[in-house]
CSV table of C-alpha atoms and ligand atoms in Angstrom, one decimal:
chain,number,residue,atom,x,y,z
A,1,UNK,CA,93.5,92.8,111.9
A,2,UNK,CA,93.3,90.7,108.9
A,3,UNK,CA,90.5,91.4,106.1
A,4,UNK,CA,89.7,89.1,103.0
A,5,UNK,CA,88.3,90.4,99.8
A,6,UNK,CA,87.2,87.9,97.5
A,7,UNK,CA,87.2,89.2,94.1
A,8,UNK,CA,83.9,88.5,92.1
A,9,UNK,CA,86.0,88.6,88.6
A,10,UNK,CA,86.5,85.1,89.2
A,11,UNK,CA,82.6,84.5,89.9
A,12,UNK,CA,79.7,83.6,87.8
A,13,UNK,CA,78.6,86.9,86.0
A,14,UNK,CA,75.3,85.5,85.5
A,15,UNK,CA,74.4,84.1,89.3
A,16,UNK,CA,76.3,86.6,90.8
A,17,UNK,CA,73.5,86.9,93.5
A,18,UNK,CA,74.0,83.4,94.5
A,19,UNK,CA,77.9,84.0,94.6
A,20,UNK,CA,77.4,86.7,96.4
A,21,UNK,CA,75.7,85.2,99.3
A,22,UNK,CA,78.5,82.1,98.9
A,23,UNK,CA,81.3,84.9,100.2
A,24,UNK,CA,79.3,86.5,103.5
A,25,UNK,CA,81.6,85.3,105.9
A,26,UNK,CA,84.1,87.2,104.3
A,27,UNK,CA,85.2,91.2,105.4
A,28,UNK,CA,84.6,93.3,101.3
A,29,UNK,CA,83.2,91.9,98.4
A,30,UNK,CA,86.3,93.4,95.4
A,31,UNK,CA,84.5,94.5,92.4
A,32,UNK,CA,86.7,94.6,89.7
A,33,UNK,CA,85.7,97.5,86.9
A,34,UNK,CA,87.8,97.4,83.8
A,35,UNK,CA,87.2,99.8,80.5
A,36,UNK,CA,89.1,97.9,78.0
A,37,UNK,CA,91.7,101.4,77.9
A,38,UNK,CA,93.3,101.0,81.4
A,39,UNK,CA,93.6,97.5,81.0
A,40,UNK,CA,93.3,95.0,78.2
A,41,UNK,CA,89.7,93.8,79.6
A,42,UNK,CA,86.2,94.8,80.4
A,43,UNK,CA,84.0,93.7,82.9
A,44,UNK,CA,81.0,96.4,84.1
A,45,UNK,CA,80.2,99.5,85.0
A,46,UNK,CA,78.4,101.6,87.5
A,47,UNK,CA,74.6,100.5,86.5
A,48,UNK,CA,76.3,96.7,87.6
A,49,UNK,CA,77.9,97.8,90.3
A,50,UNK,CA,74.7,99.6,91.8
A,51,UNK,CA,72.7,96.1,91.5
A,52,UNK,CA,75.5,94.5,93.4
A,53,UNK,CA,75.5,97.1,95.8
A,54,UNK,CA,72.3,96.6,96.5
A,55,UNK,CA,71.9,93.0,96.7
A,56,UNK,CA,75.9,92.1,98.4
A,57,UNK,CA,75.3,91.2,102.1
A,58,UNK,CA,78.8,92.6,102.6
A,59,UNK,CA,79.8,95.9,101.7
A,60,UNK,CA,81.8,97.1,98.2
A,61,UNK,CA,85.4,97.3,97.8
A,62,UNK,CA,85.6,98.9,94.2
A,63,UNK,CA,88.8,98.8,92.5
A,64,UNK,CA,88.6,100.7,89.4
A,65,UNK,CA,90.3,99.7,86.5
A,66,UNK,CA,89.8,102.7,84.1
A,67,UNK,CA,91.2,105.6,82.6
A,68,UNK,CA,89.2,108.9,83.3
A,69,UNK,CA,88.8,108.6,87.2
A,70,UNK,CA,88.4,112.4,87.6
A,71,UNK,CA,85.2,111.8,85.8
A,72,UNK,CA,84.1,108.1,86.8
A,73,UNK,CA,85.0,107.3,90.5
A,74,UNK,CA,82.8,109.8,92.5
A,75,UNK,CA,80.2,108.2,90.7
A,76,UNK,CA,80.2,104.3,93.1
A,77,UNK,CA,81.2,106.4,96.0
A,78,UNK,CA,78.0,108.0,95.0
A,79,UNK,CA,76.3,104.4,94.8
A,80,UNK,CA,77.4,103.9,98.1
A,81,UNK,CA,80.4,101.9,97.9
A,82,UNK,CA,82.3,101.2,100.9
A,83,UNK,CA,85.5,102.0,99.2
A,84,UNK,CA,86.8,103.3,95.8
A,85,UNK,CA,90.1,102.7,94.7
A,86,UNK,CA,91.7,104.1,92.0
A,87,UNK,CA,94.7,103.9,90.3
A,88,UNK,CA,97.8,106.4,90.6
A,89,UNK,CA,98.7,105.9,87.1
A,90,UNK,CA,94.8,107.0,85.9
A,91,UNK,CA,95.0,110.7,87.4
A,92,UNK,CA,97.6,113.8,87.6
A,93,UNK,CA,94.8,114.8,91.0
A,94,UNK,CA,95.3,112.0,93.2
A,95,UNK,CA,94.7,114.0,96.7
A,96,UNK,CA,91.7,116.1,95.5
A,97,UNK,CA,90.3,112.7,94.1
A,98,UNK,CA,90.3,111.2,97.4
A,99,UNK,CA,89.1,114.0,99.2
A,100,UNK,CA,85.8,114.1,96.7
A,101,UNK,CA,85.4,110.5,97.3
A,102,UNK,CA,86.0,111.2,101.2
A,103,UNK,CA,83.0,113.8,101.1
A,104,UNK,CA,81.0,111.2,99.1
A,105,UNK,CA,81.0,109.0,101.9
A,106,UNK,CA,83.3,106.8,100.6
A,107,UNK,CA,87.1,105.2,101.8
A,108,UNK,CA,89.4,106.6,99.1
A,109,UNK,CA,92.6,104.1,97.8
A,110,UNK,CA,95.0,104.4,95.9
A,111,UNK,CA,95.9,101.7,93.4
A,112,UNK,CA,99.7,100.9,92.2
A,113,UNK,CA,100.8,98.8,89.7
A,114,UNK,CA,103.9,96.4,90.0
A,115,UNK,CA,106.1,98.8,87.8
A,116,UNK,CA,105.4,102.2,89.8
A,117,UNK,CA,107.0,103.7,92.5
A,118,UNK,CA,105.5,104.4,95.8
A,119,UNK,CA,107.8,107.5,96.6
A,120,UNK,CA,106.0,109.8,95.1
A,121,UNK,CA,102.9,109.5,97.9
A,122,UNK,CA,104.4,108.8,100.8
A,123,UNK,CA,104.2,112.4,102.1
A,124,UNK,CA,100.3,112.0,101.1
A,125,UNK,CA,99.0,108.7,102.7
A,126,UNK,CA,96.9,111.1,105.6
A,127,UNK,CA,94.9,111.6,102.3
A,128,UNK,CA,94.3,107.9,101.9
A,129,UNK,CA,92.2,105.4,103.5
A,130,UNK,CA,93.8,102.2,101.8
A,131,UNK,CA,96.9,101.8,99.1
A,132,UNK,CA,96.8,98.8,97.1
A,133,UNK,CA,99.9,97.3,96.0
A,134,UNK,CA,99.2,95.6,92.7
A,135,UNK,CA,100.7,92.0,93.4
A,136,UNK,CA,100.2,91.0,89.1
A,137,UNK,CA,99.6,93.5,86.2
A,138,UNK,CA,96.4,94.4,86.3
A,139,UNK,CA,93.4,93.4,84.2
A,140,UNK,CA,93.1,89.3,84.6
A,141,UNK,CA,92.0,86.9,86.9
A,142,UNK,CA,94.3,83.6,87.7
A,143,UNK,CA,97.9,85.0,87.4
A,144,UNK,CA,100.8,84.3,89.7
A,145,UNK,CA,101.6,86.4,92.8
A,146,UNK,CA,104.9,88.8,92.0
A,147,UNK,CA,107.0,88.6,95.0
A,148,UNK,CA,109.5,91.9,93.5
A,149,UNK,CA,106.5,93.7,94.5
A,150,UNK,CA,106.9,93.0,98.6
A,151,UNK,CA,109.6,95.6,99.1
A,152,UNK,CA,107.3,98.4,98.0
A,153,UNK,CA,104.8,97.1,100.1
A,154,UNK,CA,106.9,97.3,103.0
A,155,UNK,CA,108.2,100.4,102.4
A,156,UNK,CA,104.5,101.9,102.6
A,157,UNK,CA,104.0,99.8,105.6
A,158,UNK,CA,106.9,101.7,107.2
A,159,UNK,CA,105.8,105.4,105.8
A,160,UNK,CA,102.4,104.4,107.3
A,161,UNK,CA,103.9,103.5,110.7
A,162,UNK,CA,106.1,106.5,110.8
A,163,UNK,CA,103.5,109.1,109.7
A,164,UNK,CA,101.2,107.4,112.5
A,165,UNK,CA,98.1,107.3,110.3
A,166,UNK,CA,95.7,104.5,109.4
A,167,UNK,CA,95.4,103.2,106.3
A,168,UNK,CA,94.7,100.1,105.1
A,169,UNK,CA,97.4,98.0,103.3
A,170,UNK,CA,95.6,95.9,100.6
A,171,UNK,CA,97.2,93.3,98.4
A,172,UNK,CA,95.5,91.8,94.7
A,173,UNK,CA,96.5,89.3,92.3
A,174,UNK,CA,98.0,85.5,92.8
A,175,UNK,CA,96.7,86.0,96.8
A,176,UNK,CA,96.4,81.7,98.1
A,177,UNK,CA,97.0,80.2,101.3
A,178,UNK,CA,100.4,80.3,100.4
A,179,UNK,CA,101.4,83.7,98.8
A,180,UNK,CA,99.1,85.5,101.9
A,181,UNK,CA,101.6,85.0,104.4
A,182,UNK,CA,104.5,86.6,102.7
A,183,UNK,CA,102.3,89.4,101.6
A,184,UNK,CA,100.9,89.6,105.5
A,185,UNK,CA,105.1,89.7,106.4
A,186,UNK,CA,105.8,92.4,104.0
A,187,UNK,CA,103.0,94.2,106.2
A,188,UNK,CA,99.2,93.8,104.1
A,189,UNK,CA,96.5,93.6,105.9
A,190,UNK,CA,93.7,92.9,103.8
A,191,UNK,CA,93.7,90.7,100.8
A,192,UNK,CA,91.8,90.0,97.5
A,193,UNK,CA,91.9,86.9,96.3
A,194,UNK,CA,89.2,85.8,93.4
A,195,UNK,CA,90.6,82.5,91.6
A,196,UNK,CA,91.5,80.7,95.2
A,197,UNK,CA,87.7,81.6,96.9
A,198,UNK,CA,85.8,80.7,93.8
A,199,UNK,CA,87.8,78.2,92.4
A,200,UNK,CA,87.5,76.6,95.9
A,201,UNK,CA,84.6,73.7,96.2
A,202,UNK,CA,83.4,75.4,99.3
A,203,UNK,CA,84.2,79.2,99.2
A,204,UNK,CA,83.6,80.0,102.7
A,205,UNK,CA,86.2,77.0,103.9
A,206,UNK,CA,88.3,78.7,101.6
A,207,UNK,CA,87.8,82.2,103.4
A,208,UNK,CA,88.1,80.9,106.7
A,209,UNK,CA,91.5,79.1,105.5
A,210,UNK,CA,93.0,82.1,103.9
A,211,UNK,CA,92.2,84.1,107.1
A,212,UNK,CA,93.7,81.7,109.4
A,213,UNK,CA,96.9,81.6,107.2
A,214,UNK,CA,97.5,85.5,107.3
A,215,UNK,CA,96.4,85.5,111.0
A,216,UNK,CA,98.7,83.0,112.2
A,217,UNK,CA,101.8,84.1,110.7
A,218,UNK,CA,104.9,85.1,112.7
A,219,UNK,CA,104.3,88.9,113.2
A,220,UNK,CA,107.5,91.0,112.4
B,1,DX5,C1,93.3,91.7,88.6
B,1,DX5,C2,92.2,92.0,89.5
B,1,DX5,C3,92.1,91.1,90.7
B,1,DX5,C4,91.8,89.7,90.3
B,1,DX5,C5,92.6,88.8,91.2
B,1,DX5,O1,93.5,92.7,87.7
B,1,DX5,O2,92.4,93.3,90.0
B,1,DX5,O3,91.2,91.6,91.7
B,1,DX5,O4,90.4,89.4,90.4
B,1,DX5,O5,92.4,87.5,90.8
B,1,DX5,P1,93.3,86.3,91.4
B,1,DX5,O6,93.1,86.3,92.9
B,1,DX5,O7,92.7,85.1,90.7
B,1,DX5,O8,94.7,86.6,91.0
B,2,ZN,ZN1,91.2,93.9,91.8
């Protein structure tokens, strides 16, 4: 099962509608929130994100950029956001997070960046519904793909396997009909890409590429 979730950082803020309907073929629409604390940009918050929600013909994949996620992410499960995903590094509650997001209605993830460990949840992922592995620093569009990060990836791929539950393993940042497949061998299974779906001249060629290329790899 392969899932492609183009990100709409790289769309145009102002037809967003239109863009929106460009991307139906694919599986999530990524919504990219940033607070200018967490990260070193800002894009929108949850009055955005609710007109999105309500207009996307495919449902939210929220990825929250922000400190404060105690206070801020049970708010677009609230919306009705598909899923919420938040980062490790934003709370000291990660489990009881998810769980309020679970009762919400929403599928809780959990967000790592390139520099931190995954140990630390392993013994948790039951509590989790996706983990993304941050494939560049988070907080820009357009950056290249870090391969270090593959390792880390695969070694929650493995805890996944062995603890025999189902949760999604989501890649984001430098994602092209290239970089999928080594991410899709290091064991991800649904991927955001925003510069290669809207930079494309047809984005739903472009969706239907990148699918084919993480489909059609060698499975290990
Ligand atoms: C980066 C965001 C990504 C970003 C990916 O902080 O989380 O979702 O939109 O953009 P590309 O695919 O251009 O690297
Ligand atoms: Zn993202």
């Amino acid at each position: 099962m392969v899932r492609i979730n183009p990100s709409i950082l790289a769309a145009d803020f102002v037809n967003l509608e239109r863009d929106l309907k460009r991307i139906a073929s694919a599986d999530y629409v990524h919504v990219d929130v940033m607070d200018n604390h967490f990260v070193p940009n800002l894009t929108f918050g949850p009055q955005m994100v609710g007109r999105i929600q309500d207009v996307s013909p495919i449902p939210l994949d929220v990825h929250l950029m922000i400190d404060d996620v105690d206070r801020w992410a049970p708010d677009y499960a609230a919306l009705g956001a598909f899923s919420v995903t938040f980062h490790a590094e934003a709370t000291e509650q990660p489990v009881e997070l998810a769980r309020r997001l679970r009762a919400l209605g929403a599928r809780a993830g959990l967000a790592l960046k390139p520099g931190t460990s995954a140990e630390p949840y392993l013994d948790d992922l039951a509590e989790f519904d996706q983990v993304l592995v941050m494939t560049v620093e988070p907080g820009f569009g357009g950056q290249s793909f870090m391969a270090h990060t593959m390792p880390k990836l695969t070694q929650v791929r493995d805890a996944v396997r062995s603890a025999g539950v189902d949760v999604w393993l989501q890649v984001d940042g430098g994602i092209d009909a290239s970089t999928i497949v080594i991410a899709r061998e290091a064991g991800a299974d649904t991927f955001v890409a925003g510069s290669a779906v809207f930079g494309a001249e047809d984005p739903a060629v472009r969706i239907a590429d990148l699918r084919a290329a993480a489909t059609h790899h060698r499975h290990v």
